[in-house]
Short mmCIF file of C-alpha atoms in Angstrom, two decimals:
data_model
loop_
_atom_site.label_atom_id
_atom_site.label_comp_id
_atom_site.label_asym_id
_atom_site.label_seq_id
_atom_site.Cartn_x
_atom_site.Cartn_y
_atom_site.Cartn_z
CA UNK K 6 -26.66 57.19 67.74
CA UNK K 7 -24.53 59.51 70.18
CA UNK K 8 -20.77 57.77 70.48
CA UNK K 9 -19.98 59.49 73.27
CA UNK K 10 -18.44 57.02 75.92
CA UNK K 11 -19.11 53.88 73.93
CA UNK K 12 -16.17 51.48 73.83
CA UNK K 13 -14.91 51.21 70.93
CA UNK K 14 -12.43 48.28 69.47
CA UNK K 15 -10.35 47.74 66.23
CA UNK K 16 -11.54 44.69 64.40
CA UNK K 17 -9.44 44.60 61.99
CA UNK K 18 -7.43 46.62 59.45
CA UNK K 19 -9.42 48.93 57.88
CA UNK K 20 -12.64 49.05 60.15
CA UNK K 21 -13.80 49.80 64.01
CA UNK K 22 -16.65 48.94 65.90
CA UNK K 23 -18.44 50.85 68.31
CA UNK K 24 -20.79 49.49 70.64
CA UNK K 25 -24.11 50.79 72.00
CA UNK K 26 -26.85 48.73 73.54
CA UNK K 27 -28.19 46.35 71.39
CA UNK K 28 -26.45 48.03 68.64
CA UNK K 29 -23.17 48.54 67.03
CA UNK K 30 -21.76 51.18 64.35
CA UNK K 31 -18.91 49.23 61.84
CA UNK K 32 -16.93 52.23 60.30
CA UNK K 33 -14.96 51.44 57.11
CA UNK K 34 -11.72 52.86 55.84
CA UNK K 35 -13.02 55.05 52.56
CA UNK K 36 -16.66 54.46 53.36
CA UNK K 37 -18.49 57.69 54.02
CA UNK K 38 -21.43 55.97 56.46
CA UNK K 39 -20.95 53.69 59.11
CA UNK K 40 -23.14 50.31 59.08
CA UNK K 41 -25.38 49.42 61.56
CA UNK K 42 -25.95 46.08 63.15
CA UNK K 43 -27.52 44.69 65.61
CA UNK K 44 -25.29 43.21 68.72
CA UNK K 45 -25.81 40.97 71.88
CA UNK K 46 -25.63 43.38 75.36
CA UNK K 47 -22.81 41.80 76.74
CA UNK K 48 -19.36 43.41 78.02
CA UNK K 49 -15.97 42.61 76.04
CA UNK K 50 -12.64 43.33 76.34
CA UNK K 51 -11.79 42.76 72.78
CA UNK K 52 -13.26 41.58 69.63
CA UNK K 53 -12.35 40.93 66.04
CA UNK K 54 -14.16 40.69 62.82
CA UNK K 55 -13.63 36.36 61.56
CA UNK K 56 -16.27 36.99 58.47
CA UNK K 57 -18.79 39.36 56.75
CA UNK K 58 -21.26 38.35 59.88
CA UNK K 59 -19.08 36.69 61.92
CA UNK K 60 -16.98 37.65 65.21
CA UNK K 61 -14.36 36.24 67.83
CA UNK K 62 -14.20 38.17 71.26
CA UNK K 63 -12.62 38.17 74.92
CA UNK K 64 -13.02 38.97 77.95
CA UNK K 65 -10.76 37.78 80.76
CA UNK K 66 -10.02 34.59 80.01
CA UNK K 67 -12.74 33.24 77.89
CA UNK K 68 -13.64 33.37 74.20
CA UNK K 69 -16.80 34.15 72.22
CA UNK K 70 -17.93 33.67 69.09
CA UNK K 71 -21.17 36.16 67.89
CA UNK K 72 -23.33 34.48 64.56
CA UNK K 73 -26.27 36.12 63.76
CA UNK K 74 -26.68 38.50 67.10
CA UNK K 75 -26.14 35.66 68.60
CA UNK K 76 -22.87 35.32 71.62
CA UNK K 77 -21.69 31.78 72.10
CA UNK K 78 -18.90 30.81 74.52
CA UNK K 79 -16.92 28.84 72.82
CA UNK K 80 -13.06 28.28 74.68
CA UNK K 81 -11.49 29.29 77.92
CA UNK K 82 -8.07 29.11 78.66
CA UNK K 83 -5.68 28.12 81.73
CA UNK K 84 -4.19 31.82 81.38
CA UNK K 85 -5.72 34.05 84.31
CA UNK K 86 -5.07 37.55 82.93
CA UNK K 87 -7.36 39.47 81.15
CA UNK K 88 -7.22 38.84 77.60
CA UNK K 89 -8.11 42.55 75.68
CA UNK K 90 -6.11 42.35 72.07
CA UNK K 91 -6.75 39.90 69.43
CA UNK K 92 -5.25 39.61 65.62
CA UNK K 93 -5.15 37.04 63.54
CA UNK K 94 -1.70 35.98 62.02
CA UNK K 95 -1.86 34.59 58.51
CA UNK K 96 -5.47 34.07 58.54
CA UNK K 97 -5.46 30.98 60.36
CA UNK K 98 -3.50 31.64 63.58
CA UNK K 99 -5.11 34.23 66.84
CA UNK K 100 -2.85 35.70 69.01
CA UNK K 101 -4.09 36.98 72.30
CA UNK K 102 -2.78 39.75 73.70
CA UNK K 103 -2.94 39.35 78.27
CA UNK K 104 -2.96 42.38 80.96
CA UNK K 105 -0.06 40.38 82.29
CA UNK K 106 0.47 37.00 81.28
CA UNK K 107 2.01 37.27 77.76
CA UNK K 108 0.91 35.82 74.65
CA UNK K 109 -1.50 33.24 73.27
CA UNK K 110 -1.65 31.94 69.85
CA UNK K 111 -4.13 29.77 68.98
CA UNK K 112 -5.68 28.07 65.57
CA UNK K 113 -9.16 28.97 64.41
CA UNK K 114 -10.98 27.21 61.87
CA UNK K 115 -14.36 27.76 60.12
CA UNK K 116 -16.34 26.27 62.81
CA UNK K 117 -14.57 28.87 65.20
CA UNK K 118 -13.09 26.26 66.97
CA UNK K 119 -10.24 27.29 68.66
CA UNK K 120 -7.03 25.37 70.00
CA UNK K 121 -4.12 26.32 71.74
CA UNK K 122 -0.57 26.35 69.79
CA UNK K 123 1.59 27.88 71.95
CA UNK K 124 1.62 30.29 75.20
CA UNK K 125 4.57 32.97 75.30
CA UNK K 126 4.88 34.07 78.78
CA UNK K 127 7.84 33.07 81.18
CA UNK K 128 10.18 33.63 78.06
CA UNK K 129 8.59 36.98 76.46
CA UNK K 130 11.17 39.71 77.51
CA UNK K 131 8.14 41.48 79.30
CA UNK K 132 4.89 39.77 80.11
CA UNK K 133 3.03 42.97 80.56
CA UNK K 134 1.38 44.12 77.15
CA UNK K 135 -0.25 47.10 75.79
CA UNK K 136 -0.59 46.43 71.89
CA UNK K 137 -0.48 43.80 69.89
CA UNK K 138 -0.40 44.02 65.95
CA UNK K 139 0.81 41.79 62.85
CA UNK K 140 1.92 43.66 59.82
CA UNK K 141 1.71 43.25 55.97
CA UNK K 142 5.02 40.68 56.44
CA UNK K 143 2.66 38.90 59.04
CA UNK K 144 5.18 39.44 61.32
CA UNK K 145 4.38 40.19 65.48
CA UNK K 146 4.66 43.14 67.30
CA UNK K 147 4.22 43.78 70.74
CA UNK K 148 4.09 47.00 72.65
CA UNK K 149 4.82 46.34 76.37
CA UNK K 150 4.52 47.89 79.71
CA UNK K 151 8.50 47.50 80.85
CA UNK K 152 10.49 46.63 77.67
CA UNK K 153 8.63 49.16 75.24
CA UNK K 154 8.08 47.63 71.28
CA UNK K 155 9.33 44.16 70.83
CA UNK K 156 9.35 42.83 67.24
CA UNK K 157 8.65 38.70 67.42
CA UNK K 158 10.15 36.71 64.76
CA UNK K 159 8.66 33.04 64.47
CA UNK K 160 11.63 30.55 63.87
CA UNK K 161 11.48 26.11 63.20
CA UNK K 162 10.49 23.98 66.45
CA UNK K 163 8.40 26.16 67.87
CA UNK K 164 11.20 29.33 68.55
CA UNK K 165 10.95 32.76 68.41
CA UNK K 166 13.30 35.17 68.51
CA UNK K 167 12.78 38.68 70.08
CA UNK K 168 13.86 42.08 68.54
CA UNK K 169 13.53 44.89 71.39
CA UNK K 170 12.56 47.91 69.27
CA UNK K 171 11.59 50.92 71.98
CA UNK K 172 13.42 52.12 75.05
CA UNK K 173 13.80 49.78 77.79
CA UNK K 174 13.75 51.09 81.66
CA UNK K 175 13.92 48.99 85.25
CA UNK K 176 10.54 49.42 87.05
CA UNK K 177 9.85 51.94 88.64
CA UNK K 178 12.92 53.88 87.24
CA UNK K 179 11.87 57.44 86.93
CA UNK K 180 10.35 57.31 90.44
CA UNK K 181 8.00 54.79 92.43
CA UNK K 182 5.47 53.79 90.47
CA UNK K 183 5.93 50.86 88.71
CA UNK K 184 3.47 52.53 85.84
CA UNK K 185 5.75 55.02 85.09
CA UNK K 186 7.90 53.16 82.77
CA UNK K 187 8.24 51.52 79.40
CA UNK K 188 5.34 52.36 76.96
CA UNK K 189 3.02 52.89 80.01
CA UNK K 190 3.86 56.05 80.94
CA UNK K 191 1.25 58.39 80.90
CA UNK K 192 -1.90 57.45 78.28
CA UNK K 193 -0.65 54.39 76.00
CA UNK K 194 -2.13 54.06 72.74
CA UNK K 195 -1.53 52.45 69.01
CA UNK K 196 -1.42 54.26 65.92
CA UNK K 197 -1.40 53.46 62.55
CA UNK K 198 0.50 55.09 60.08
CA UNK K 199 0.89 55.50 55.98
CA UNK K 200 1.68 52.52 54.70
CA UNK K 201 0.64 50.40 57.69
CA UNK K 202 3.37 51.37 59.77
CA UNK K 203 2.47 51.30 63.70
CA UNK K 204 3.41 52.70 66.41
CA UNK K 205 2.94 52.77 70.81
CA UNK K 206 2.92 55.68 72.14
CA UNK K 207 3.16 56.76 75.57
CA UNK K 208 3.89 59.90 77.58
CA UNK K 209 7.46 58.97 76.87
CA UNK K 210 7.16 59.59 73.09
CA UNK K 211 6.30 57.06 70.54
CA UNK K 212 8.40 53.92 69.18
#
């Protein structure tokens, strides 16, 4: 079918979804045709691939799971920002990415039951993100509106320890709208790179 203005949402390494109706396109990394499945008409903000026909998704605050066609909700959280980036960490852990409330990071288990571990908000550098993405060393990165990339390192007792990576500004430095500042500026967007190296760039340049 014609992609044109379909959204379209990274489910996890190697393939992307596209939605359409009642349908959805998977395309692979290294596969020449895309797969078509069928899919529930119902408006996300983010999903991500948990099995070969099984997927977790968001939208504000609430979670999904789709089996079979089928959408179920299955958790909703005390955080009131729109949830739109999920990625699992280790296999076992989901991190949810908020408009502007931080971080969640929750366990999922076969069932797709999902519980709370830990929220990352008052003490997150910047609480406005734009990308979210764990890398071959399962370690986080965050790409945010104010404090551009922050690497998150996980440390005993439930610490973490923040690594600013990108160029930081005030708000609303280079003139009066807030926007205009940290990885925000202009069109944000992730990229992936050889060797899974990522990226956040931003009218700003890239970090």
């Amino acid at each position: 079918f014609n992609v044109a203005g379909c959204p379209m949402y990274l489910i996890n390494e190697e393939e992307i979804i596209i939605l359409k109706g009642e349908k959805a396109m998977i395309f692979r990394s290294g596969r020449e045709k895309p797969a078509t499945i069928k899919w529930p008409k119902v408006f996300l903000g983010a999903i991500i691939r948990h099995g070969p026909d099984r997927f977790l998704a968001a939208y504000d605050n609430t979670f999904y799971s789709i089996v079979d066609e089928q959408y179920t909700e299955i958790f909703r959280t005390k955080n009131k920002s729109h949830s739109f980036r999920l990625a699992f960490h280790k296999k076992k852990n989901l991190w949810a990415a908020t408009w502007g409330n931080g971080l969640v990071k929750m366990s999922v288990n076969d069932s797709l039951r999902l519980e709370i571990i830990d929220t990352l908000s008052e003490r997150l550098p910047d609480n406005h993100i734009r990308g979210l993405y764990i890398d071959s060393e399962n370690e986080v990165w965050i790409g945010t509106r104010y404090k551009g990339v922050i690497r998150i390192i996980e440390k005993p007792n439930g610490q973490y320890e923040f690594q600013p990576r990108g160029r930081r500004e005030k708000r609303g430095e280079r003139g009066d709208h807030p926007a205009e500042s940290g990885v925000d500026a202009g069109v944000p967007g992730e990229f992936r790179g050889a060797h899974g190296a990522w990226g956040e760039g931003s009218g700003e340049g890239v970090a």
